[in-house]
Tab-separated table of C-alpha atoms and ligand atoms in Angstrom:
chain	number	residue	atom	x	y	z
A	1	VAL	CA	22.094	-3.148	-25.498
A	2	LYS	CA	22.768	-2.768	-21.661
A	3	SER	CA	22.067	0.427	-19.946
A	4	LYS	CA	24.853	2.200	-18.273
A	5	TYR	CA	22.964	2.355	-15.095
A	6	GLN	CA	20.965	-0.272	-13.166
A	7	LYS	CA	18.335	0.567	-10.386
A	8	ILE	CA	19.393	0.180	-6.665
A	9	LYS	CA	19.191	-3.540	-5.286
A	10	GLY	CA	15.913	-3.758	-3.988
A	11	THR	CA	13.749	-1.443	-6.293
A	12	PHE	CA	11.453	-1.597	-9.104
A	13	ASP	CA	10.028	0.083	-12.155
A	14	ILE	CA	6.494	0.366	-12.329
A	15	LEU	CA	6.596	0.094	-16.131
A	16	PRO	CA	3.392	1.139	-18.294
A	17	ALA	CA	2.318	-2.540	-18.582
A	18	ASP	CA	1.380	-2.172	-14.605
A	19	THR	CA	0.305	1.127	-14.013
A	20	ARG	CA	-2.893	0.674	-15.365
A	21	LEU	CA	-3.484	-1.884	-12.523
A	22	TRP	CA	-1.880	-0.016	-10.259
A	23	LYS	CA	-4.343	3.597	-10.637
A	24	GLU	CA	-7.206	1.059	-10.376
A	25	MET	CA	-6.052	-0.277	-7.579
A	26	GLU	CA	-5.428	3.327	-6.246
A	27	ASN	CA	-8.652	4.716	-7.202
A	28	ILE	CA	-10.665	1.957	-5.289
A	29	LEU	CA	-8.517	2.427	-2.395
A	30	HIS	CA	-8.811	5.928	-2.102
A	31	ASN	CA	-13.124	5.422	-3.134
A	32	ILE	CA	-13.440	2.507	0.040
A	33	SER	CA	-11.313	4.918	2.533
A	34	GLU	CA	-13.572	8.139	1.636
A	35	GLN	CA	-16.801	5.723	1.793
A	36	PHE	CA	-15.704	4.874	5.715
A	37	SER	CA	-15.094	8.495	6.004
A	38	TYR	CA	-11.032	8.398	6.415
A	39	GLU	CA	-9.452	11.412	5.055
A	40	GLU	CA	-5.993	11.462	3.075
A	41	ILE	CA	-2.915	12.452	4.721
A	42	ARG	CA	0.806	12.521	3.059
A	43	THR	CA	3.625	13.322	5.011
A	44	PRO	CA	7.509	13.651	4.097
A	45	SER	CA	9.536	10.761	2.932
A	46	ILE	CA	12.569	12.071	5.153
A	47	GLU	CA	11.982	12.310	9.326
A	48	SER	CA	14.394	11.938	12.042
A	49	ILE	CA	15.998	8.846	12.958
A	50	ASP	CA	14.786	8.923	16.386
A	51	LEU	CA	10.722	9.138	15.426
A	52	PHE	CA	11.045	5.653	14.636
A	53	LYS	CA	14.235	4.302	16.482
A	54	GLN	CA	12.286	5.490	19.938
A	55	ASN	CA	8.685	4.973	18.859
A	56	VAL	CA	8.933	1.614	16.786
A	57	GLY	CA	11.635	0.300	18.390
A	58	TYR	CA	15.492	-0.439	18.921
A	59	GLU	CA	15.274	-4.185	18.091
A	60	THR	CA	12.509	-4.408	15.907
A	61	ASP	CA	13.606	-5.262	12.070
A	62	VAL	CA	12.154	-1.941	10.848
A	63	SER	CA	14.033	0.081	12.636
A	64	LYS	CA	17.220	-1.432	12.385
A	65	GLU	CA	17.334	-1.621	8.255
A	66	MET	CA	16.524	2.074	8.199
A	67	PHE	CA	18.050	4.140	4.815
A	68	THR	CA	19.700	6.774	7.615
A	69	TRP	CA	22.493	9.447	6.990
A	70	GLU	CA	23.534	12.654	8.924
A	71	ASP	CA	23.340	15.896	6.788
A	72	HIS	CA	25.418	19.144	6.633
A	73	SER	CA	23.751	20.114	9.713
A	74	HIS	CA	24.415	17.401	11.814
A	75	GLN	CA	20.623	16.325	11.924
A	76	GLN	CA	20.294	12.297	11.663
A	77	ILE	CA	17.869	11.600	8.781
A	78	ALA	CA	16.235	8.873	7.895
A	79	LEU	CA	14.274	7.480	4.501
A	80	LYS	CA	10.796	6.423	6.498
A	81	PRO	CA	10.330	2.876	6.639
A	82	GLU	CA	6.946	2.896	8.221
A	83	MET	CA	4.013	5.217	7.745
A	84	THR	CA	2.244	4.973	11.837
A	85	ALA	CA	4.978	7.395	13.642
A	86	PRO	CA	5.241	9.882	11.262
A	87	VAL	CA	1.320	9.960	11.026
A	88	VAL	CA	1.523	10.518	14.658
A	89	ARG	CA	3.590	13.092	14.345
A	90	ALA	CA	1.732	14.872	12.203
A	91	TYR	CA	-1.512	14.241	14.298
A	92	ILE	CA	-0.007	16.203	17.690
A	93	GLU	CA	1.886	18.608	15.470
A	94	GLY	CA	-0.942	19.603	13.593
A	95	GLY	CA	-3.240	19.621	16.786
A	96	PHE	CA	-5.948	16.952	15.371
A	97	PHE	CA	-6.822	16.023	18.309
A	98	ARG	CA	-8.126	19.542	19.123
A	99	SER	CA	-10.441	20.113	15.766
A	100	ASN	CA	-11.433	16.421	15.251
A	101	PRO	CA	-11.932	14.071	18.393
A	102	LEU	CA	-12.479	10.958	16.165
A	103	CYS	CA	-9.902	11.711	13.347
A	104	ARG	CA	-9.798	9.085	10.686
A	105	LEU	CA	-6.833	9.250	8.161
A	106	TYR	CA	-5.438	7.006	5.727
A	107	TYR	CA	-2.440	7.058	3.049
A	108	MET	CA	-0.970	5.572	0.150
A	109	ASP	CA	2.497	6.421	0.376
A	110	SER	CA	6.529	4.490	-0.526
A	111	LEU	CA	8.396	3.240	2.210
A	112	PHE	CA	12.174	2.177	2.496
A	113	ARG	CA	13.751	-0.792	4.311
A	114	ARG	CA	17.218	-2.193	4.027
A	115	GLU	CA	15.561	-5.483	4.247
A	116	LYS	CA	17.631	-8.628	2.156
A	117	PRO	CA	15.634	-8.309	-0.936
A	118	GLN	CA	13.596	-11.361	-2.278
A	119	LYS	CA	10.371	-11.975	-3.755
A	120	GLY	CA	7.403	-9.811	-2.032
A	121	ARG	CA	10.662	-8.130	0.209
A	122	GLN	CA	11.770	-4.669	-1.146
A	123	ARG	CA	13.908	-1.964	-0.037
A	124	GLN	CA	11.295	0.398	-1.837
A	125	PHE	CA	7.899	-0.461	-1.356
A	126	ASN	CA	4.307	0.840	-0.913
A	127	GLN	CA	2.074	0.536	1.728
A	128	PHE	CA	-1.617	1.547	1.860
A	129	GLY	CA	-2.511	2.054	5.555
A	130	ILE	CA	-5.342	3.863	7.627
A	131	GLU	CA	-5.080	5.020	11.362
A	132	ALA	CA	-8.081	5.821	13.924
A	133	PHE	CA	-7.630	8.198	16.534
A	134	GLY	CA	-9.643	9.052	19.266
A	135	SER	CA	-11.805	6.180	19.984
A	136	SER	CA	-10.836	3.122	22.090
A	137	ASN	CA	-14.162	1.170	21.539
A	138	ILE	CA	-14.138	-2.268	20.161
A	139	GLU	CA	-16.202	-1.022	17.804
A	140	GLN	CA	-13.197	0.812	16.242
A	141	ASP	CA	-11.253	-2.283	15.915
A	142	VAL	CA	-14.042	-3.605	14.067
A	143	GLU	CA	-14.537	-0.970	11.565
A	144	VAL	CA	-10.485	-0.915	11.102
A	145	ILE	CA	-10.785	-4.869	10.124
A	146	MET	CA	-14.176	-4.253	7.804
A	147	VAL	CA	-11.945	-1.928	5.924
A	148	ALA	CA	-9.286	-3.802	5.395
A	149	ALA	CA	-11.478	-6.761	4.271
A	150	THR	CA	-13.728	-4.834	2.024
A	151	CYS	CA	-10.168	-3.514	0.538
A	152	LEU	CA	-9.035	-6.927	-0.406
A	153	LYS	CA	-12.964	-8.073	-1.633
A	154	ALA	CA	-12.767	-5.389	-4.114
A	155	LEU	CA	-9.540	-6.177	-5.221
A	156	ASN	CA	-10.432	-9.676	-6.077
A	157	ILE	CA	-7.881	-11.085	-3.522
A	158	ASN	CA	-9.646	-14.226	-1.942
A	159	ASP	CA	-7.103	-16.781	-0.963
A	160	THR	CA	-6.690	-15.099	2.671
A	161	THR	CA	-6.615	-15.823	6.057
A	162	LEU	CA	-7.429	-12.941	8.669
A	163	HIS	CA	-5.031	-13.930	12.394
A	164	VAL	CA	-6.465	-12.445	15.135
A	165	ASN	CA	-4.999	-12.052	18.447
A	166	ASN	CA	-5.444	-9.273	21.503
A	167	ILE	CA	-2.327	-8.729	23.311
A	168	GLY	CA	-3.424	-6.600	26.400
A	169	SER	CA	-2.389	-3.929	28.168
A	170	PRO	CA	1.722	-2.788	28.131
A	171	GLU	CA	1.783	-3.925	31.747
A	172	THR	CA	0.676	-7.483	30.317
A	173	ARG	CA	3.324	-7.357	27.452
A	174	THR	CA	5.800	-7.141	30.062
A	175	GLN	CA	4.691	-9.800	32.349
A	176	TYR	CA	4.196	-11.852	29.030
A	177	GLU	CA	8.166	-11.132	28.017
A	178	ALA	CA	9.240	-11.890	31.569
A	179	LEU	CA	7.204	-14.931	31.043
A	180	LEU	CA	8.457	-16.045	27.587
A	181	LYS	CA	12.123	-14.984	28.598
A	182	LYS	CA	11.751	-17.718	30.988
A	183	TYR	CA	10.072	-20.460	29.107
A	184	PHE	CA	12.503	-19.955	26.069
A	185	ALA	CA	15.740	-19.807	28.558
A	186	GLN	CA	14.732	-23.213	29.362
A	187	ASN	CA	14.495	-24.633	25.716
A	188	THR	CA	18.154	-23.115	24.071
A	189	ARG	CA	19.290	-25.974	23.122
A	190	SER	CA	17.682	-26.597	19.830
A	191	MET	CA	17.191	-22.682	19.288
A	192	SER	CA	18.179	-21.134	15.861
A	193	SER	CA	20.862	-18.425	16.890
A	194	LEU	CA	18.817	-15.661	15.611
A	195	SER	CA	16.163	-16.236	18.526
A	196	LYS	CA	18.835	-16.866	20.698
A	197	LYS	CA	20.168	-13.208	20.312
A	198	ARG	CA	16.508	-12.124	20.395
A	199	LEU	CA	16.319	-13.835	23.945
A	200	ASP	CA	17.921	-11.116	25.720
A	201	THR	CA	16.920	-8.318	23.282
A	202	ASN	CA	13.273	-8.993	22.310
A	203	PRO	CA	12.162	-12.484	23.438
A	204	ILE	CA	8.184	-11.768	22.090
A	205	ARG	CA	10.254	-11.477	18.607
A	206	ILE	CA	11.061	-15.417	18.634
A	207	LEU	CA	7.359	-16.149	18.342
A	208	ASP	CA	7.605	-14.709	14.521
A	209	SER	CA	10.589	-17.062	13.746
A	210	LYS	CA	10.309	-18.752	10.518
A	211	GLU	CA	13.642	-21.058	11.626
A	212	LYS	CA	12.378	-24.344	11.408
A	213	GLU	CA	14.033	-25.253	14.521
A	214	ASP	CA	12.202	-23.125	16.816
A	215	GLN	CA	9.066	-24.142	15.731
A	216	SER	CA	8.363	-26.773	18.068
A	217	ILE	CA	9.561	-24.745	21.276
A	218	ILE	CA	7.023	-22.190	19.556
A	219	LYS	CA	4.478	-24.100	19.512
A	220	ASN	CA	4.490	-25.034	23.555
A	221	ALA	CA	5.285	-21.494	24.615
A	222	PRO	CA	3.030	-20.039	26.823
A	223	ILE	CA	-0.120	-18.175	25.335
A	224	VAL	CA	-0.707	-14.029	26.342
A	225	LYS	CA	-4.272	-14.693	26.537
A	226	GLU	CA	-4.424	-16.337	29.653
A	227	LEU	CA	-2.460	-13.316	31.214
A	228	LEU	CA	-5.561	-11.275	30.144
A	229	ASN	CA	-8.011	-9.685	32.532
A	230	ASP	CA	-11.651	-9.778	32.061
A	231	SER	CA	-12.816	-6.699	30.340
A	232	GLU	CA	-10.088	-7.504	27.635
A	233	LYS	CA	-11.230	-10.959	27.407
A	234	GLU	CA	-14.725	-9.724	26.581
A	235	ASP	CA	-13.568	-7.008	24.309
A	236	PHE	CA	-11.914	-10.021	22.370
A	237	ASN	CA	-15.182	-11.892	22.124
A	238	MET	CA	-16.789	-8.810	21.475
A	239	LEU	CA	-14.389	-8.483	18.175
A	240	LEU	CA	-14.991	-11.867	17.358
A	241	SER	CA	-18.730	-11.994	17.550
A	242	ASN	CA	-19.005	-8.667	15.325
A	243	LEU	CA	-16.511	-10.409	12.652
A	244	ASP	CA	-19.142	-13.552	12.694
A	245	ALA	CA	-21.853	-11.452	12.356
A	246	LEU	CA	-20.277	-9.236	9.493
A	247	ASN	CA	-19.243	-12.911	7.730
A	248	ILE	CA	-15.869	-12.091	7.991
A	249	LYS	CA	-13.682	-15.429	8.533
A	250	TYR	CA	-10.993	-15.392	10.988
A	251	GLU	CA	-8.052	-17.279	13.076
A	252	GLU	CA	-7.491	-16.799	16.358
A	253	SER	CA	-4.001	-16.740	16.157
A	254	PRO	CA	-2.393	-16.629	20.221
A	255	TYR	CA	1.178	-16.082	19.129
A	256	LEU	CA	0.341	-13.057	16.801
A	257	VAL	CA	2.165	-9.907	18.643
A	258	ARG	CA	3.394	-8.049	15.297
A	259	GLY	CA	7.172	-6.969	15.270
A	260	LEU	CA	6.777	-3.462	15.978
A	261	ASP	CA	6.914	-2.123	19.891
A	262	TYR	CA	3.639	0.170	19.978
A	263	TYR	CA	0.840	-2.401	20.164
A	264	ASN	CA	-1.494	-3.323	22.951
A	265	GLY	CA	-5.005	-4.906	22.456
A	266	THR	CA	-6.363	-5.864	19.190
A	267	THR	CA	-3.229	-7.447	16.905
A	268	PHE	CA	-4.444	-8.429	13.545
A	269	GLU	CA	-2.592	-10.042	9.932
A	270	ILE	CA	-4.159	-10.812	6.764
A	271	THR	CA	-1.872	-13.607	5.052
A	272	THR	CA	-2.123	-15.337	1.914
A	273	ARG	CA	-2.579	-19.123	1.600
A	274	SER	CA	-0.137	-19.549	-0.717
A	275	ASN	CA	2.783	-21.101	0.770
A	276	LYS	CA	5.170	-18.046	0.426
A	277	SER	CA	7.762	-16.587	2.980
A	278	GLN	CA	6.407	-13.186	2.766
A	279	ASN	CA	2.800	-13.944	3.070
A	280	ALA	CA	1.773	-11.321	5.087
A	281	LEU	CA	-0.453	-8.613	3.195
A	282	CYS	CA	-1.680	-6.532	5.894
A	283	GLY	CA	-1.033	-5.857	9.352
A	284	GLY	CA	-2.122	-3.550	12.362
A	285	GLY	CA	-3.548	-3.260	15.561
A	286	ARG	CA	-4.031	-0.816	18.563
A	287	TYR	CA	-1.623	1.487	19.613
A	288	ASP	CA	-3.401	3.096	22.318
A	289	PHE	CA	-0.296	4.906	24.154
A	290	LEU	CA	2.180	5.626	21.458
A	291	VAL	CA	0.113	9.429	20.865
A	292	GLU	CA	1.413	10.265	24.510
A	293	LYS	CA	4.547	8.531	24.544
A	294	MET	CA	4.981	11.099	21.271
A	295	GLY	CA	4.060	14.251	23.463
A	296	GLY	CA	0.643	14.219	22.524
A	297	PRO	CA	-2.453	14.056	24.700
A	298	SER	CA	-3.665	10.123	26.244
A	299	THR	CA	-5.126	9.319	22.484
A	300	PRO	CA	-6.198	5.644	21.483
A	301	ALA	CA	-5.670	4.688	18.281
A	302	ILE	CA	-5.974	1.544	16.059
A	303	GLY	CA	-4.810	1.129	12.438
A	304	PHE	CA	-3.247	-1.591	9.761
A	305	ALA	CA	-1.380	-0.950	6.546
A	306	ALA	CA	-1.591	-3.308	3.719
A	307	GLY	CA	1.741	-3.890	0.991
A	308	MET	CA	0.691	-2.932	-1.931
A	309	GLU	CA	3.186	-4.725	-4.401
A	310	ARG	CA	1.647	-7.789	-2.926
A	311	MET	CA	-1.891	-6.762	-3.056
A	312	ILE	CA	-1.091	-6.318	-6.689
A	313	ILE	CA	0.832	-9.963	-7.142
A	314	GLU	CA	-2.791	-11.454	-5.408
A	315	SER	CA	-5.264	-9.544	-7.071
A	316	GLN	CA	-6.944	-11.398	-9.758
A	317	TYR	CA	-8.756	-7.670	-10.804
A	318	GLN	CA	-8.731	-7.461	-14.554
A	319	VAL	CA	-8.112	-4.310	-16.057
A	320	GLY	CA	-9.462	-3.119	-19.708
A	321	LYS	CA	-6.817	-2.051	-22.342
A	322	ASN	CA	-5.641	1.144	-22.910
A	323	SER	CA	-7.351	3.083	-26.280
A	324	ILE	CA	-7.319	5.845	-27.802
A	325	ASP	CA	-9.983	7.671	-29.603
A	326	ILE	CA	-8.324	9.536	-32.301
A	327	TYR	CA	-5.382	8.986	-34.042
A	328	ILE	CA	-3.987	12.326	-36.097
A	329	SER	CA	-1.706	11.808	-38.993
A	330	SER	CA	-0.200	15.384	-40.085
A	331	ASN	CA	2.561	14.978	-42.344
A	332	ASP	CA	2.759	18.524	-43.621
A	333	LEU	CA	4.385	21.230	-41.608
A	334	ASN	CA	2.235	24.111	-43.637
A	335	HIS	CA	-0.962	22.728	-41.945
A	336	SER	CA	0.623	22.264	-38.561
A	337	ARG	CA	-1.259	25.163	-37.101
A	338	LYS	CA	-4.536	23.572	-38.118
A	339	CYS	CA	-3.582	20.350	-36.822
A	340	PHE	CA	-2.529	21.741	-33.097
A	341	SER	CA	-5.917	23.595	-33.145
A	342	ILE	CA	-7.679	20.580	-33.566
A	343	MET	CA	-5.772	18.458	-31.357
A	344	GLN	CA	-6.354	21.215	-28.523
A	345	ASN	CA	-10.084	21.489	-29.409
A	346	LEU	CA	-10.265	17.248	-29.242
A	347	ILE	CA	-8.378	17.432	-25.919
A	348	ASP	CA	-10.779	20.256	-24.423
A	349	ASN	CA	-13.782	18.148	-25.274
A	350	ASN	CA	-12.481	14.833	-23.581
A	351	TYR	CA	-11.028	13.077	-26.462
A	352	THR	CA	-7.909	10.985	-26.420
A	353	VAL	CA	-5.544	11.465	-28.934
A	354	PHE	CA	-2.452	10.213	-30.553
A	355	PHE	CA	-0.289	12.433	-32.812
A	356	ASP	CA	2.246	10.727	-35.251
A	357	THR	CA	5.380	13.320	-34.726
A	358	ASN	CA	7.283	10.479	-36.852
A	359	LYS	CA	5.370	11.063	-39.466
A	360	LYS	CA	5.290	7.504	-41.104
A	361	ASN	CA	3.182	7.506	-44.638
A	362	VAL	CA	-0.221	7.405	-43.968
A	363	LYS	CA	-0.762	3.359	-45.194
A	364	ASN	CA	2.076	2.418	-41.923
A	365	GLN	CA	0.221	5.006	-39.515
A	366	MET	CA	-3.423	3.158	-40.146
A	367	LYS	CA	-1.769	-0.066	-39.471
A	368	ASP	CA	-0.265	1.779	-36.430
A	369	ALA	CA	-3.668	3.327	-35.300
A	370	ILE	CA	-4.839	-0.166	-35.516
A	371	LYS	CA	-2.187	-1.857	-33.211
A	372	ARG	CA	-2.993	1.007	-30.405
A	373	SER	CA	-6.767	0.147	-30.927
A	374	ALA	CA	-7.402	3.533	-32.254
A	375	SER	CA	-11.236	4.332	-33.079
A	376	TYR	CA	-10.450	6.755	-36.014
A	377	LEU	CA	-7.603	8.022	-37.839
A	378	LEU	CA	-7.878	12.152	-38.606
A	379	ILE	CA	-5.935	13.353	-41.818
A	380	ILE	CA	-5.039	16.660	-41.697
A	381	ASP	CA	-3.297	18.096	-45.003
A	382	LYS	CA	-4.690	20.733	-46.970
A	383	ASN	CA	-8.077	18.733	-46.346
A	384	ILE	CA	-9.432	17.096	-42.957
A	385	THR	CA	-10.190	13.405	-43.310
A	386	VAL	CA	-11.878	11.686	-40.312
A	387	LYS	CA	-12.417	7.592	-40.902
A	388	ASN	CA	-13.890	5.214	-38.541
A	389	ILE	CA	-11.355	2.333	-38.512
A	390	LYS	CA	-14.027	-0.416	-37.555
A	391	SER	CA	-16.583	0.403	-40.236
A	392	ASN	CA	-14.758	2.329	-42.899
A	393	ASP	CA	-16.672	5.324	-43.170
A	394	GLU	CA	-15.032	8.037	-44.214
A	395	ILE	CA	-15.494	11.957	-44.687
A	396	ALA	CA	-14.291	15.244	-45.255
A	397	VAL	CA	-14.998	18.088	-42.759
A	398	SER	CA	-14.524	21.610	-42.949
A	399	ASP	CA	-13.426	22.087	-39.478
A	400	PHE	CA	-13.305	21.200	-35.973
A	401	HIS	CA	-17.249	21.773	-35.505
A	402	GLU	CA	-18.101	19.524	-38.184
A	403	LEU	CA	-15.553	16.858	-37.288
A	404	LEU	CA	-17.306	17.094	-33.476
A	405	ASN	CA	-20.676	16.548	-35.000
A	406	PHE	CA	-19.589	13.696	-37.141
A	407	LEU	CA	-17.763	11.854	-33.708
A	408	LYS	CA	-20.797	12.395	-31.632
A	409	ASN	CA	-22.845	11.139	-34.624
A	410	GLN	CA	-21.528	7.616	-34.887
B	18	HAM	P1	4.391	-4.131	9.089
B	18	HAM	O1	3.902	-5.130	9.441
B	18	HAM	O2	5.263	-3.715	9.239
B	18	HAM	O3	3.063	-2.910	9.785
B	18	HAM	O4	4.086	-3.555	7.309
B	18	HAM	C1	2.446	-3.598	6.939
B	18	HAM	C2	2.757	-4.846	5.329
B	18	HAM	O5	3.746	-3.897	4.410
B	18	HAM	C3	3.528	-6.177	5.159
B	18	HAM	O6	2.090	-6.829	6.200
B	18	HAM	C4	3.327	-6.077	4.030
B	18	HAM	O7	2.329	-6.384	2.906
B	18	HAM	C5	4.196	-4.700	3.708
B	18	HAM	N1	5.448	-4.374	3.646
B	18	HAM	C6	6.529	-4.492	4.806
B	18	HAM	N2	7.742	-4.737	4.428
B	18	HAM	C7	7.578	-5.017	2.968
B	18	HAM	C8	8.909	-4.776	2.166
B	18	HAM	N3	10.119	-4.725	2.874
B	18	HAM	N4	8.763	-5.351	0.787
B	18	HAM	C9	6.987	-5.116	0.478
B	18	HAM	N5	6.521	-5.332	1.420
B	18	HAM	C10	6.381	-5.093	2.523
B	18	HAM	C11	3.545	-1.440	9.584
B	18	HAM	O8	4.085	-1.289	8.907
B	18	HAM	C12	2.670	-0.742	10.676
B	18	HAM	N6	3.092	0.680	10.590
B	18	HAM	C13	1.134	-1.238	10.328
B	18	HAM	C14	0.116	-0.590	10.859
B	18	HAM	C15	-0.651	0.732	11.061
B	18	HAM	N7	-0.378	-0.633	12.320
B	18	HAM	C16	-1.040	-0.236	12.837
B	18	HAM	N8	-1.392	1.181	12.044
């Protein structure tokens, strides 16, 4: 049979076989965030288009590839493609900078990007991320990377590389942009057409190019490190020496500038070592000027986000099977009230039940109970009989109280 309807291109169902792993992963991420004293924030799925266009960048893939529409009152609306801009908006609107000078937030949410779907790249996907507001010190950068590394370790994701860089201040970025533009303009002959387009709009993005013909040009491009001042260089060295001390392995990646416009200072990315084209698990960096740009007080900030689908694919984490405590057989409608009362009591006492409303015969119910890994079969007709499926022990009980005693003494 074929459904009359199919899911929208680039979207996926997470089916029961996988939701258990998702839930475990979510629990781990909630727990680690809370251990580091990050608090959860949830923001709406829709925002104004301008929030992203003006703050993530006009020429970035993220804001170019949004799902957008004009609603009845002519408001320009977008499905959120990323979380940093919405979190900053909420941070300013909520006045957190007054109540909480060192404000640490985390999120898990669905995001939407109208990118060409391929393995590891979806149009609706989920991110886990953290944002730390209020500290410009390099210790904060170390802590943020430490959270990311702790999460990947707990999820049993091992074959990864942490790439780190420092892209300096916005002035450095402007200077670097000019330098790159000049360099790439001299090398357009063998350059891909995509990069040629970017030469005018966003030359820094050429460094992210995956096109083959661009690689040798990129390899010899000027590096931003040469433009950093002494204190930025010192910060970067401090970051690296703290990562060394934590035994967090990294690679210095002089061309890691990240795709979004708001970054300055530390940038980082964690990739899988497989040769997949979508191998970025996690990306982040400092964005010390975004809060002010969006109307808040000058507030340094840093964060990262990790793709949850990509983490699930890479995770070696093993989850146990779903199991049922009590399989309930009650095939005679005359005893349904007794059955439901016992079922309610079992639920209230934290047992997991499976009630066979299809009313198969007891022999088939037993087979089904074994298939579903149930521990007990409970038959409710004019009597109440409980059977331990493994040991085959079976007794008749007169009420719930006796049933509970039997279960507790097993
Ligand atoms: P981003 O690099 O655009 O950064 O996304 C972060 C992660 O989300 C990626 O490394 C990837 O794992 C996952 N991801 C992105 N697009 C897709 C997609 N189409 N399908 C599946 N997974 C995807 C940001 O979003 C920044 N807001 C991160 C940040 C937070 N920077 C500072 N704070």
